[in-house]
Structures are given as C-alpha cells and as structure tokens.
C-alpha cells in the first residue's frame, strides 16, 4: 500500500491526491509522515530542508484565507485546450494557448509529451463595450514550430520578454538527453514588426528559464528557473539591468522558494510579488501566493509567502495572477472544475480591492556579550551574525573564505581566508558587528529564521550561540546574550609568528613548518601554520630562541629572539618571509595592500599558491589549501559559476604549451569536482604562453622564479 510506503515521494504524491478529493484527514497524516522523513534526511543542506509536508498539513488543518466580494468570470474566448497566462496589452490581452494555429505554414507537429499542438502566443481584442473579440496568433515572427509561453512587456510596450523552447537561428539546442529546454527571449517592436530576437544571456540548454515578468520601472526581471543554487525544482530568481546588461540572477530565498516548484511570477506596480507554488501548502494542486519586499539599509529580504486565498485558489491548479493598480480587477488561470477546457483564463472583479498583506514582521534584536564568570558586559567583541552554521562552508573551522583585491589593480583579487567575525567581510556568510561600551549591538531579524552568532575577543574563547525566530509572527523586541569564557593568563610570553610568501605579495602561507629552538634547554618545538599562516607560541623569558620557518619549494627563513636579558613587555609579532628556493624574485612584483571586499561578478582571481612544476600538469601538494578554499567559496555561493584559466611559461612550442595549459586548468576543475562542486559550474580554459606577465619570452634568459611567475592559475567569476 502506498500509504505505508517508506518512499517519501510516494507519500507526498498520494497525500496530494487525497487532498485534491477532499480527504484532508488522511492526507494530513501522510503529509506529516513525509515531513518526519525529510527532517531525518541528513543529506539535505542547512536552511534548505524540505518542509512541504508540514506546510500542507497545516493548510489542511487551518484552511486558507478568503477574499470577500470577488466575482469570477470564465473568459468567453477560452477553448477546450490550454489557455493561460494573460497580460493586458493595448487593445486586448496577450495569452498562451495550444489551440490549433492555422497561420503556421510549416508542417504540423505535436508535442511528444502531450500529443497536442505546441503552445503559441495569442492576442484577443477587447471592444469598446468590454466584450471579447476573436483570438488570433500574436506574431508569426515570435511563434515558432515549438513552444512559446508566458510573456511580459516593458513600460513602452515595444520590448517583449517571453518564454520559448531554445531555438537559435532555426536550430534546436538540446541537452545530453536530447531534450530541448525552455529559455527566455526578447524582441523589439520596430515599425509594427517584432524584430531583433535575442536570448536572455543566462539561458542554458541543461536548465529551464521561463515565465519572465518585469518590475514597473523595468529594472528587474523576475523569472522561474532550476539553475544551480536553488531550493529544489523551479525557483523564483531576479536579475537587475545595470551597466547596459542583465546581471547574474539572484535567488529570492527561503521566504519565497521551497523544495517544490515556484513559477509564474508577477510583480505588481506596488512591488508585491505574486507567484504560483506547490510547496507552501494550500487548497490543493498549485496555489497563488504573494510576498512583499523588505528594504534593509544594505539588503533586500522578502516576507514569508502568504496564500492569496479563495476564490483564487481551489483544489485544482491556480496560477498566473495579475491585477490592475488598485486590485479591483485582474486575471488568473485555473483548471478547476466547471471550466471550458484544460486550463482556463478567469477575470476577477472586486469593488473594494483585495485584502492587503499585513505589514512585514520585523524583530528588533538587542544582542549583548558578557563574561560568563562575572556577568560583566564585554565591549569591543566582534560578533558575526549569519543564517548559516559557522564552518558549514566545508572547512570545519571558524573561518570564512574571502576575496581580497590588490591595491591599484582594479577587479583583480587574491583568494584568502579570514577569521569568522574578523573585520568587515560578509562574503555571503553574514554581517559582523562590534559591541559598544555596554557590550551590546542591535540589528533586525525576520521571522522563521535561525540566526547563528560567533563572538570573538582577545583573552576569551571563541563563543557560539544561536537564536530562532520560528513562530514569531508579530513585530517585537527581543534580547539575546552570548556568554564568553575568559582564557587563563599564561605564565609565559606570547609570540605570534606569521609566515608569508615573500615572492608573491606577502600572502600568508598555510601549512608551513615553524621550529622553535630554546638555547637554554636545547628543547625544539615544531608547529604548522594555520590557514592564516600563523602559529601562536608561548615562551619563557631569560632564554634566547631561534625561530625558523620552511616550506617545500622555498628557502627557509630564521629569526633570533634575544630574551635572555630583555623580555618583551607586550605580545611580540614575528614575521618570517619565505622566497622561492633560488632566492630570485620575479620581476615586477611589489608587496600589495589588501582590504576585505565581497565577490564581484567579472572579477579575475589568481590562486597565488597553486604552482605547477616545469612541463607538468599535476597540481603540487602545496596547492591543496588554496583549492580547498576555492571549493569552500563555491559551496558558500551555490549559484557561483567560474571559468578556470591556466597559463604556462614560454618554454616549449606554442602548441605544446596550449595543450599543457588546458590540462592544467582541467586538473583544477577535476580537483574541485572531487570536493563536491558540480561540473556544470566549472569551465576549464588554457591560454598557453599567450598571456605572459613579464618579459620572459622565447630566447630571453630568465630565472626559474620569473618563469614560475608565468605558470599560474586564475578564475573568472561569471
């Protein structure tokens, strides 16, 4: 029996069927079983657990809201086929239908999935009395031999964005299974003719991009897609038009998207987002939901999705909502009983407009840090606030990956690791605050979130805490304290030793060996530097010490510490600078200054610690830390895509170097894939010796360090 199955998908589908026929009691029981299985599934990422079962059970128990004084009319132009996604245009409505299109001049074809005609864009005129005319195909230039789908127009109605199967210059683009996916295309109206057909720059034959809708100002394009980095199925994404092009899309987040499908977005002129979902719990099938944007000083969040209610939603599929400025009239699509065909377009009218969304719930937090032993507040503590567990990026430590740009080199970065909560880096991990003189910071939170806090302060152990706003459905003020434990005062002198790469811009060198020799006792202590190139030492005074650092491929460095007669009064910072083993630095290098900065699209990032031996494509062992950082960065930004570049020195033929550099770039891609990064997010490209950074060209005598300077790996943030 399906209801006794331990397969979650079977339970969910069966429960949905029961809900659609009105058996909510049994459906709720199965929905909750599904939810329990999902909560027990440890493979689901933090913050993206599938809660569809819980939401559907709650909807069964509580019902959905109702809009009052709403009159629905089934549009007279509906056919016995699919008719959906209407949007007003001058003189009528544009909509989508798979009714027979007699204007098509090529051989009649049918959709292999449905055995019916393909969807086309149609236009139906409205006469002066408000009656509907006879529908006709919208444009022979836009309707192709395959599917066209939902569309949107700019404010001037002379640019259209619409869904269609991926056809470029008459040729279908197919994925590895031979399927032609959906993409977004745009065209411009010139002298009454739609022309200049162009694809959305992020279309991909292996992913779906569909259902575009523009914000009132034309600045933001919202759409549905299953591109990487989503919550499951189709999600709602947005792309901003800036600097003359569409920026990389951003996912609207967990307040809008679920493990199910979110699609058919519509952005009202007041900024409210309407969309269809089968993941939030409703009357059955697909329901229409809405959400409001909440503007914070440096970010945008969305309120939790709210069911639009009856009579818009039913036990069938309801989607493609749109409305006029005051919400007194509009349209939506449904396949509910009593219609004319498979999907029908409905007109709604309500003299009072729709019930407005309640004001967004903002939870004002007063966060304070205190000494656990004395209860004294701790000023100057750095607190990082995040919706992701510390260390979840994959390194298992309290660190975050960041990009540091090179001073004076625009859009050029180095990959590095920074301490969680240290400095201003957000890096997708969270925001950092410093407690005031009363040991406090304040910030705003949204409901139904879990917030993770990490507090750091010299002389204290790193403290972690969390706070959940689950169930807080009203704006309120809360307090949350983070206790910290003081470290015991050492009976020795603290020394911070940092090992840096003296050849390449003083970058910290993780994994370097540091040996400390006590000249009084002969004792020798060996340590490895951490991800910041540091080791913390504690030595007794009245002795002298030798501190030596070494790493494969570099000349060792030594410092003498004369503490026998004069012990430092404060912590001493010791820097040991390693250079490439021939002690010859590449030409043109000067130490750089760095500052924290978030990732920027189009940035070119050099992996400064990824080296290759001459004539080899194998990654050297000392590259693994940088590549592990890159893997962590990719996990932190799940929608980030990169193009890996590799370069050789000038030695060898051009053809051989091209092949070698391609192999080197591919070896990095293979390493990242082995760390769990999807290959669909990675591209390898070798440039051979075409992009040398110094004068070491053919027939020029150069040191090994100069040649090493040209043997490098970079990546482009796409």
XYZ file of C-alpha atoms in Angstrom:
718
model
C 0.000 0.000 0.000
C 1.242 3.477 -0.905
C 0.176 4.937 2.448
C 2.524 2.504 4.207
C 5.458 3.186 1.916
C 8.746 4.486 3.282
C 9.469 6.263 -0.003
C 8.901 9.983 0.680
C 7.928 10.900 -2.878
C 5.179 8.245 -2.958
C 3.756 9.531 0.328
C 3.761 13.130 -0.852
C 2.049 12.420 -4.173
C -0.576 10.182 -2.598
C -1.305 12.760 0.100
C -1.713 15.447 -2.577
C -4.217 13.237 -4.397
C -6.186 12.693 -1.185
C -6.193 16.431 -0.510
C -7.491 17.157 -4.020
C -10.554 14.945 -3.420
C -11.237 16.449 -0.002
C -9.853 13.736 2.298
C -7.722 16.131 4.337
C -7.703 13.948 7.457
C -5.819 11.089 5.836
C -3.802 13.465 3.680
C -2.539 15.321 6.792
C -1.364 12.086 8.365
C 0.689 11.257 5.260
C 1.969 14.827 4.911
C 3.342 14.673 8.470
C 4.971 11.289 7.788
C 6.645 12.840 4.766
C 7.833 15.778 6.904
C 9.326 13.424 9.508
C 11.254 11.556 6.814
C 12.586 14.835 5.427
C 13.716 16.035 8.857
C 15.575 12.751 9.334
C 17.316 13.073 5.965
C 20.814 14.300 6.867
C 21.746 14.829 3.203
C 19.646 17.986 2.997
C 21.659 21.207 3.373
C 21.164 23.501 6.361
C 18.372 26.003 5.759
C 17.003 24.085 2.754
C 15.176 21.203 4.405
C 12.044 20.148 2.536
C 9.070 21.192 4.737
C 6.328 20.773 2.137
C 4.684 18.065 4.237
C 4.410 20.353 7.273
C 3.056 23.276 5.246
C 0.437 21.109 3.533
C -0.643 19.526 6.838
C -1.045 22.999 8.365
C -3.114 24.103 5.361
C -5.317 21.027 5.740
C -5.839 21.756 9.433
C -6.313 25.528 9.246
C -7.684 26.039 5.758
C -6.715 29.009 3.620
C -7.869 32.639 3.857
C -10.713 34.032 1.786
C -11.032 37.248 -0.186
C -14.505 38.763 0.016
C -16.798 40.256 -2.634
C -14.869 38.761 -5.533
C -16.721 37.903 -8.731
C -15.106 35.439 -11.129
C -15.935 35.156 -14.820
C -14.684 32.434 -17.148
C -13.414 34.281 -20.237
C -15.604 33.634 -23.263
C -12.620 33.162 -25.565
C -11.338 30.080 -23.676
C -11.076 26.940 -25.798
C -11.199 23.247 -24.952
C -7.382 23.300 -24.835
C -4.819 25.109 -22.672
C -5.415 28.864 -22.308
C -3.290 30.598 -19.671
C -1.036 33.470 -18.533
C -2.956 36.542 -19.766
C -1.361 40.005 -19.654
C -3.012 43.240 -20.822
C -1.675 44.880 -23.984
C -3.021 47.797 -25.966
C -6.493 46.899 -27.201
C -6.733 43.474 -25.589
C -4.951 40.579 -23.932
C -1.879 38.553 -24.780
C -2.152 34.939 -23.619
C -0.747 31.475 -24.253
C -2.705 28.644 -25.858
C -2.179 25.328 -27.646
C -5.362 25.717 -29.689
C -4.842 24.981 -33.420
C -2.924 27.744 -35.177
C -3.943 27.775 -38.814
C -1.437 30.527 -39.645
C 1.542 28.207 -39.250
C 2.969 27.500 -42.681
C 5.346 24.659 -41.826
C 4.458 21.006 -41.370
C 2.104 20.427 -38.443
C 3.876 18.984 -35.416
C 2.646 17.880 -32.000
C 4.281 17.808 -28.578
C 5.547 14.270 -27.956
C 4.708 14.616 -24.236
C 1.045 15.605 -24.679
C 0.307 14.562 -28.286
C -1.265 18.009 -28.753
C -0.300 21.193 -30.558
C 2.550 23.320 -29.249
C 1.825 26.472 -27.230
C 1.759 29.787 -29.087
C 1.297 33.434 -28.141
C -2.225 34.651 -28.923
C -3.988 38.025 -28.869
C -7.664 38.637 -28.134
C -9.097 42.143 -28.700
C -11.470 43.890 -26.296
C -14.157 46.086 -27.894
C -15.433 49.384 -26.533
C -18.183 47.679 -24.568
C -15.730 45.348 -22.841
C -16.617 42.321 -24.927
C -14.074 39.878 -26.288
C -13.298 39.560 -29.976
C -11.939 36.580 -31.866
C -8.456 35.399 -30.729
C -5.678 35.366 -33.333
C -1.967 34.411 -33.278
C 0.055 37.280 -31.822
C 3.024 37.297 -34.192
C 4.270 34.959 -36.866
C 7.788 36.177 -36.131
C 7.612 35.190 -32.456
C 5.654 31.936 -32.686
C 7.975 29.098 -33.698
C 7.452 25.435 -34.531
C 7.865 24.550 -30.814
C 6.539 26.093 -27.578
C 6.115 29.777 -26.757
C 4.998 30.681 -23.250
C 4.278 33.454 -20.735
C 5.485 36.938 -21.628
C 5.964 40.423 -20.218
C 6.414 43.888 -21.742
C 8.440 46.946 -20.843
C 6.646 50.164 -19.936
C 6.623 51.383 -23.526
C 5.197 48.063 -24.768
C 7.848 47.998 -27.502
C 10.057 45.304 -25.924
C 8.737 41.844 -25.104
C 10.317 39.144 -22.928
C 8.780 35.721 -23.458
C 9.308 32.009 -22.877
C 10.089 29.629 -25.712
C 11.943 26.412 -26.438
C 15.624 27.039 -27.107
C 15.870 27.636 -30.839
C 18.810 29.595 -32.177
C 18.771 30.559 -35.876
C 16.281 27.805 -36.585
C 18.241 25.082 -34.777
C 17.109 23.436 -31.538
C 19.526 23.389 -28.596
C 19.326 20.035 -26.808
C 20.645 18.714 -23.536
C 22.507 15.429 -23.123
C 19.191 13.544 -23.164
C 18.119 15.111 -26.440
C 15.509 17.361 -24.791
C 15.038 20.980 -25.824
C 14.659 23.103 -22.692
C 12.883 26.424 -22.157
C 14.589 29.792 -22.287
C 13.740 33.487 -22.155
C 13.922 35.572 -25.320
C 13.398 39.229 -26.079
C 12.305 41.117 -29.199
C 11.745 44.768 -30.103
C 8.805 46.310 -31.944
C 10.066 48.340 -34.915
C 7.563 49.885 -37.375
C 4.871 47.471 -36.266
C 7.058 44.362 -36.618
C 8.700 42.325 -33.871
C 12.375 42.052 -34.712
C 15.874 41.700 -33.210
C 15.119 38.422 -31.415
C 17.742 37.876 -28.681
C 18.196 35.177 -25.996
C 18.464 36.009 -22.298
C 22.228 35.806 -21.611
C 21.855 33.110 -18.945
C 19.834 30.622 -20.999
C 21.279 27.129 -20.733
C 20.302 24.022 -22.701
C 20.571 21.968 -19.489
C 18.372 24.238 -17.351
C 14.929 25.830 -17.529
C 14.454 29.613 -17.745
C 10.828 30.677 -18.113
C 7.896 32.921 -17.097
C 9.590 36.351 -17.178
C 7.981 39.415 -15.607
C 9.373 42.946 -15.334
C 9.181 45.328 -12.400
C 7.250 48.531 -13.077
C 10.455 50.502 -13.679
C 11.895 47.816 -15.978
C 14.975 47.484 -13.802
C 14.375 43.957 -12.519
C 13.450 40.833 -14.453
C 11.881 38.079 -12.354
C 11.596 34.562 -13.733
C 11.428 30.868 -12.821
C 14.419 28.569 -13.211
C 16.022 25.389 -11.913
C 19.512 26.884 -12.253
C 22.100 25.826 -9.626
C 21.801 27.302 -6.143
C 18.055 26.951 -5.743
C 15.915 25.236 -3.124
C 14.520 22.492 -5.365
C 12.504 22.277 -8.571
C 11.803 25.677 -10.107
C 12.590 28.772 -8.016
C 11.883 32.470 -8.493
C 15.018 34.424 -9.438
C 15.682 38.062 -10.275
C 18.227 39.797 -12.498
C 18.978 43.522 -12.374
C 19.641 45.527 -15.530
C 22.759 47.600 -14.870
C 25.672 48.891 -16.898
C 23.805 48.037 -20.078
C 23.278 44.329 -19.382
C 21.429 41.865 -17.161
C 23.388 40.978 -14.036
C 23.844 37.472 -12.708
C 20.499 36.256 -11.292
C 19.853 36.147 -7.548
C 17.601 33.644 -5.803
C 14.763 35.274 -3.841
C 15.478 32.998 -0.896
C 13.673 30.732 1.539
C 10.768 33.110 2.202
C 9.646 32.642 -1.416
C 11.182 29.389 -2.653
C 10.710 25.834 -1.376
C 11.730 22.300 -2.286
C 8.728 22.265 -4.647
C 8.086 24.441 -7.708
C 7.671 28.211 -7.635
C 6.815 29.747 -11.004
C 4.574 32.175 -12.937
C 5.766 35.319 -11.088
C 4.022 38.679 -11.455
C 5.268 41.899 -9.835
C 2.500 44.394 -9.180
C 3.098 48.117 -9.598
C 3.151 48.403 -5.774
C 6.109 45.950 -5.659
C 4.193 42.942 -4.313
C 5.306 39.639 -5.828
C 2.646 37.104 -6.828
C 3.659 33.606 -7.840
C 2.409 30.028 -8.050
C 3.712 27.278 -5.752
C 3.055 23.703 -4.761
C 5.477 23.924 -1.839
C 3.882 26.275 0.689
C 0.667 24.428 1.462
C -2.693 25.406 0.066
C -6.077 24.214 -1.077
C -4.518 21.605 -3.351
C -2.555 21.430 -6.585
C -0.768 24.705 -7.358
C -1.866 27.806 -5.418
C -1.220 31.519 -5.851
C 0.903 33.203 -3.159
C 2.243 36.692 -2.533
C 5.207 38.272 -0.753
C 6.482 41.791 -0.070
C 9.996 43.126 -0.330
C 11.516 44.420 2.928
C 14.234 47.005 2.406
C 17.126 46.973 4.869
C 19.979 49.523 4.687
C 22.240 47.188 2.720
C 19.993 44.364 1.518
C 16.520 43.249 0.431
C 14.529 40.467 2.066
C 11.105 39.037 1.347
C 8.250 38.400 3.745
C 7.058 34.826 4.215
C 4.832 33.665 1.373
C 1.113 34.072 2.080
C -1.665 32.189 0.329
C -3.840 34.572 -1.702
C -6.888 32.575 -0.584
C -10.248 31.692 -2.027
C -11.780 32.083 -4.576
C -8.475 32.464 -6.414
C -7.170 29.159 -5.083
C -9.010 25.857 -5.321
C -8.255 22.153 -5.057
C -7.030 22.323 -8.673
C -4.092 24.238 -10.187
C -4.320 28.040 -9.929
C -1.588 30.320 -11.282
C -0.650 33.332 -13.480
C -2.232 36.039 -11.339
C -2.170 39.689 -12.464
C -4.133 42.765 -11.367
C -4.700 46.442 -12.134
C -3.243 49.227 -9.988
C -5.953 49.227 -7.286
C -6.621 45.474 -7.342
C -10.257 45.943 -8.384
C -9.841 43.721 -11.463
C -7.398 41.304 -12.985
C -6.841 37.810 -14.291
C -5.588 34.394 -13.295
C -5.557 30.861 -14.695
C -7.116 27.680 -13.299
C -8.016 24.140 -14.361
C -10.779 23.922 -11.721
C -13.993 22.087 -12.428
C -16.635 23.958 -14.427
C -14.202 25.446 -16.924
C -14.318 25.314 -20.703
C -11.052 23.447 -21.246
C -7.861 22.098 -19.687
C -6.609 25.477 -18.377
C -8.935 28.485 -18.493
C -8.422 32.205 -18.046
C -10.615 33.866 -15.416
C -11.425 37.540 -14.983
C -11.929 38.738 -11.412
C -13.599 41.917 -10.189
C -13.919 43.205 -6.634
C -15.083 46.760 -5.915
C -13.113 47.019 -2.670
C -9.871 45.547 -3.956
C -8.003 42.684 -2.329
C -7.216 42.469 1.360
C -3.739 43.976 1.735
C -0.835 41.986 3.057
C -0.160 42.648 6.733
C 2.865 44.863 7.430
C 6.119 42.903 7.415
C 7.192 41.373 10.701
C 10.466 42.932 11.862
C 12.055 41.602 15.042
C 14.339 44.132 16.708
C 17.165 42.350 18.483
C 19.325 43.632 21.306
C 22.328 41.324 21.365
C 24.783 41.518 24.260
C 28.040 39.732 25.061
C 29.043 39.045 28.646
C 31.692 37.312 30.775
C 30.240 34.006 31.947
C 32.102 34.105 35.261
C 31.475 37.726 36.273
C 28.364 38.611 34.176
C 30.184 41.786 33.130
C 29.350 43.037 29.652
C 32.218 42.802 27.143
C 32.737 45.854 24.906
C 34.724 45.555 21.670
C 33.719 41.948 20.968
C 33.313 41.186 17.262
C 30.055 39.344 16.604
C 29.231 37.699 13.298
C 25.548 37.086 12.563
C 24.629 34.518 9.943
C 21.786 32.275 8.822
C 24.363 29.549 8.130
C 26.086 27.479 10.777
C 29.722 28.536 11.340
C 32.090 26.313 9.412
C 29.356 24.972 7.149
C 31.258 26.121 4.083
C 33.272 22.950 4.369
C 36.492 23.761 6.181
C 35.195 22.674 9.568
C 36.742 25.678 11.319
C 35.594 29.107 12.414
C 36.824 30.715 9.223
C 35.263 32.254 6.159
C 36.626 32.455 2.641
C 37.001 35.913 1.163
C 38.482 37.726 -1.803
C 40.982 40.481 -1.229
C 41.573 42.878 -4.127
C 45.084 44.066 -4.953
C 45.520 47.753 -4.282
C 45.923 49.640 -7.543
C 44.795 46.715 -9.720
C 41.060 47.155 -10.429
C 38.974 43.993 -10.418
C 41.971 41.766 -9.558
C 41.717 39.638 -6.430
C 43.550 37.101 -4.346
C 41.759 34.257 -2.623
C 42.301 34.210 1.114
C 40.773 33.031 4.376
C 39.681 35.347 7.157
C 38.617 34.669 10.701
C 34.899 34.434 11.228
C 33.783 37.788 12.543
C 37.174 39.406 11.922
C 36.764 42.671 10.064
C 34.054 43.763 7.678
C 33.936 40.751 5.381
C 30.444 39.495 4.674
C 31.360 37.065 1.942
C 27.877 35.583 1.913
C 28.391 34.278 5.435
C 26.876 37.062 7.477
C 27.403 40.529 8.913
C 29.953 41.493 11.557
C 29.283 43.942 14.394
C 31.376 45.241 17.274
C 29.771 45.580 20.689
C 29.576 49.092 22.091
C 30.777 50.288 25.513
C 27.833 48.437 27.073
C 28.708 45.206 25.309
C 25.665 45.481 23.011
C 24.766 45.536 19.309
C 21.361 45.864 17.704
C 20.082 44.550 14.381
C 16.876 43.451 12.688
C 15.701 39.895 12.076
C 12.930 38.280 10.061
C 10.567 35.571 11.332
C 11.013 31.850 10.687
C 14.790 32.050 10.604
C 17.555 30.590 12.730
C 20.411 33.021 13.348
C 23.893 31.858 14.321
C 26.270 34.080 16.297
C 30.021 33.854 16.743
C 31.731 36.202 19.207
C 35.489 36.862 19.340
C 37.537 38.905 21.763
C 41.199 38.747 22.732
C 41.576 36.945 26.033
C 38.391 34.892 25.570
C 37.487 31.619 23.954
C 35.503 31.925 20.717
C 31.816 31.691 21.659
C 28.975 30.410 19.504
C 25.250 30.804 20.047
C 22.005 30.717 18.074
C 18.538 32.241 18.185
C 15.385 31.159 16.341
C 12.540 33.434 15.293
C 10.348 30.471 14.335
C 6.734 31.231 15.201
C 7.356 34.960 15.833
C 4.597 36.309 13.600
C 4.373 39.781 15.156
C 6.895 42.602 15.246
C 8.575 42.680 18.638
C 11.803 43.335 20.506
C 13.958 40.520 21.856
C 17.231 40.207 23.784
C 19.842 37.535 23.382
C 23.047 37.136 25.377
C 26.242 35.392 24.329
C 28.359 34.163 27.249
C 32.150 34.127 26.797
C 34.750 32.280 28.844
C 37.969 34.084 29.719
C 41.199 32.317 28.827
C 43.658 31.658 31.672
C 46.513 34.107 31.751
C 49.633 32.315 30.519
C 52.767 32.111 32.679
C 54.898 32.930 29.675
C 55.375 35.464 26.909
C 53.047 35.140 23.939
C 54.577 35.309 20.468
C 52.609 35.434 17.237
C 54.705 34.150 14.338
C 53.420 34.688 10.794
C 54.916 33.034 7.716
C 54.387 34.918 4.459
C 55.241 34.361 0.817
C 57.958 36.916 0.196
C 57.890 36.230 -3.537
C 54.179 36.781 -4.099
C 52.785 39.881 -2.386
C 53.374 38.748 1.214
C 50.485 36.289 1.096
C 50.070 34.155 4.267
C 51.454 30.633 3.868
C 49.320 27.915 5.467
C 50.968 24.589 6.209
C 54.474 25.983 6.653
C 56.642 24.329 9.309
C 57.818 26.548 12.175
C 60.557 25.257 14.514
C 61.415 26.989 17.810
C 64.788 26.152 19.407
C 65.357 27.050 23.087
C 69.077 27.878 23.525
C 68.861 27.347 27.300
C 67.370 23.870 27.382
C 68.016 22.630 23.862
C 64.306 21.909 23.527
C 62.929 22.028 19.979
C 59.226 22.597 19.217
C 57.731 22.158 15.724
C 54.350 23.525 14.599
C 52.442 24.024 11.321
C 50.951 27.388 10.421
C 47.161 27.681 10.270
C 45.049 28.924 7.353
C 46.292 32.450 8.046
C 49.970 31.451 8.015
C 50.184 31.884 11.814
C 51.316 29.976 14.861
C 50.867 31.087 18.464
C 53.831 30.433 20.765
C 54.314 30.906 24.463
C 57.960 31.029 25.632
C 59.702 31.603 28.946
C 61.862 34.667 29.393
C 65.529 34.582 30.460
C 66.385 32.477 27.392
C 67.229 33.167 23.767
C 65.391 31.460 20.915
C 65.862 30.664 17.242
C 62.639 30.584 15.198
C 62.868 29.013 11.740
C 60.194 28.589 9.030
C 60.383 26.319 5.994
C 58.131 25.003 3.228
C 58.816 22.854 0.179
C 59.939 24.918 -2.785
C 61.029 27.873 -0.655
C 64.233 28.942 1.031
C 63.984 28.766 4.863
C 63.863 31.913 6.990
C 65.212 32.363 10.546
C 64.727 34.935 13.318
C 66.779 35.233 16.516
C 64.892 36.315 19.651
C 67.150 37.717 22.398
C 65.009 37.284 25.502
C 67.750 36.268 27.982
C 68.316 39.826 29.178
C 65.261 41.763 27.963
C 61.833 40.120 27.774
C 59.170 41.982 25.731
C 56.511 43.688 27.796
C 53.760 43.013 25.251
C 52.991 40.280 22.732
C 55.598 40.213 20.006
C 54.712 39.656 16.346
C 57.398 37.824 14.377
C 57.222 37.698 10.576
C 59.179 35.094 8.616
C 59.267 35.718 4.890
C 59.901 32.769 2.548
C 61.024 33.182 -1.042
C 61.216 30.713 -3.908
C 64.195 28.480 -3.374
C 66.524 30.102 -5.939
C 66.118 33.331 -3.885
C 65.375 35.292 -7.087
C 62.044 37.098 -7.025
C 60.174 37.524 -10.317
C 60.482 40.886 -11.982
C 57.795 43.473 -11.432
C 56.442 42.240 -8.090
C 55.830 44.609 -5.238
C 54.077 43.846 -1.966
C 50.363 44.657 -2.200
C 47.968 46.105 0.336
C 44.657 44.395 0.769
C 41.194 45.132 2.130
C 38.163 42.965 2.634
C 35.611 43.093 -0.164
C 32.763 40.862 -1.311
C 32.843 38.925 -4.556
C 32.133 40.866 -7.709
C 30.865 39.409 -10.943
C 33.582 39.621 -13.601
C 36.414 39.527 -11.062
C 39.584 37.730 -12.121
C 41.056 35.912 -9.128
C 44.577 34.493 -9.014
C 45.255 31.397 -6.946
C 48.662 32.535 -5.803
C 49.612 29.295 -4.080
C 48.717 26.960 -6.957
C 52.035 26.057 -8.592
C 52.983 23.612 -11.317
C 56.373 22.063 -11.874
C 58.019 22.600 -15.232
C 56.428 20.513 -18.004
C 53.804 19.073 -15.605
C 50.033 19.470 -15.287
C 49.799 17.722 -11.921
C 48.846 20.030 -9.042
C 51.620 20.233 -6.469
C 50.732 19.306 -2.860
C 51.244 22.875 -1.689
C 48.279 23.946 -3.857
C 45.678 21.944 -1.971
C 44.941 24.600 0.668
C 44.129 27.277 -1.903
C 41.977 24.861 -3.863
C 40.198 23.755 -0.700
C 39.459 27.411 -0.032
C 38.070 27.780 -3.543
C 35.879 24.703 -3.036
C 34.599 26.252 0.211
C 33.908 29.503 -1.623
C 31.893 27.621 -4.254
C 29.875 25.937 -1.516
C 29.249 29.283 0.173
C 27.923 30.735 -3.097
C 25.928 27.821 -4.583
C 24.971 29.773 -7.727
C 28.526 30.965 -8.408
C 29.990 29.805 -11.716
C 33.640 30.211 -12.656
C 35.879 29.868 -15.684
C 39.294 28.468 -14.789
C 42.298 29.898 -16.674
C 45.755 28.315 -16.754
C 48.942 29.763 -18.183
C 52.390 28.335 -18.945
C 55.803 29.919 -19.250
C 57.379 30.419 -22.684
C 59.472 27.253 -22.761
C 58.225 24.682 -25.275
C 56.282 25.118 -28.518
C 53.113 27.181 -28.688
C 51.027 24.093 -29.490
C 52.502 22.075 -26.651
C 52.009 24.909 -24.151
C 48.399 25.314 -25.228
C 47.776 21.617 -24.601
C 49.654 21.717 -21.292
C 47.724 24.758 -20.012
C 44.411 23.166 -20.936
C 45.441 20.057 -18.987
C 46.420 22.234 -16.006
C 43.077 24.072 -15.996
C 41.260 20.765 -16.264
C 43.249 19.315 -13.368
C 41.971 22.142 -11.152
C 38.398 21.543 -12.329
C 38.802 17.832 -11.571
C 40.080 18.645 -8.078
C 37.086 20.902 -7.366
C 34.678 18.260 -8.648
C 36.320 15.761 -6.275
C 35.430 18.192 -3.441
C 31.758 18.155 -4.366
C 31.492 21.135 -6.753
C 29.131 20.464 -9.675
C 30.991 20.271 -13.020
C 28.174 22.343 -14.559
C 29.516 25.339 -12.637
C 33.089 24.983 -13.894
C 34.792 25.697 -17.214
C 38.455 24.983 -17.979
C 40.410 27.076 -20.474
C 44.127 27.037 -21.232
C 45.918 30.063 -22.658
C 49.372 28.529 -23.105
C 52.039 31.210 -23.280
C 49.779 33.862 -24.842
C 49.417 35.890 -21.623
C 52.894 36.198 -20.143
C 53.117 38.667 -17.247
C 56.744 39.646 -17.686
C 59.422 39.808 -20.358
C 60.316 36.110 -20.220
C 59.572 35.328 -23.834
C 61.343 32.969 -26.224
C 65.135 33.445 -26.398
C 65.170 35.617 -23.242
C 67.350 34.445 -20.340
C 65.176 34.355 -17.188
C 65.411 32.913 -13.707
C 63.278 29.979 -12.620
C 61.309 32.361 -10.389
C 60.437 34.548 -13.378
C 59.226 31.507 -15.289
C 57.254 30.359 -12.231
C 55.563 33.764 -12.162
C 54.033 32.985 -15.565
C 52.957 29.454 -14.611
C 49.741 30.393 -12.848
C 46.065 29.614 -12.446
C 43.256 32.175 -12.310
C 39.491 32.062 -12.400
C 36.820 34.420 -13.668
C 33.682 34.923 -11.565
C 30.872 34.643 -14.125
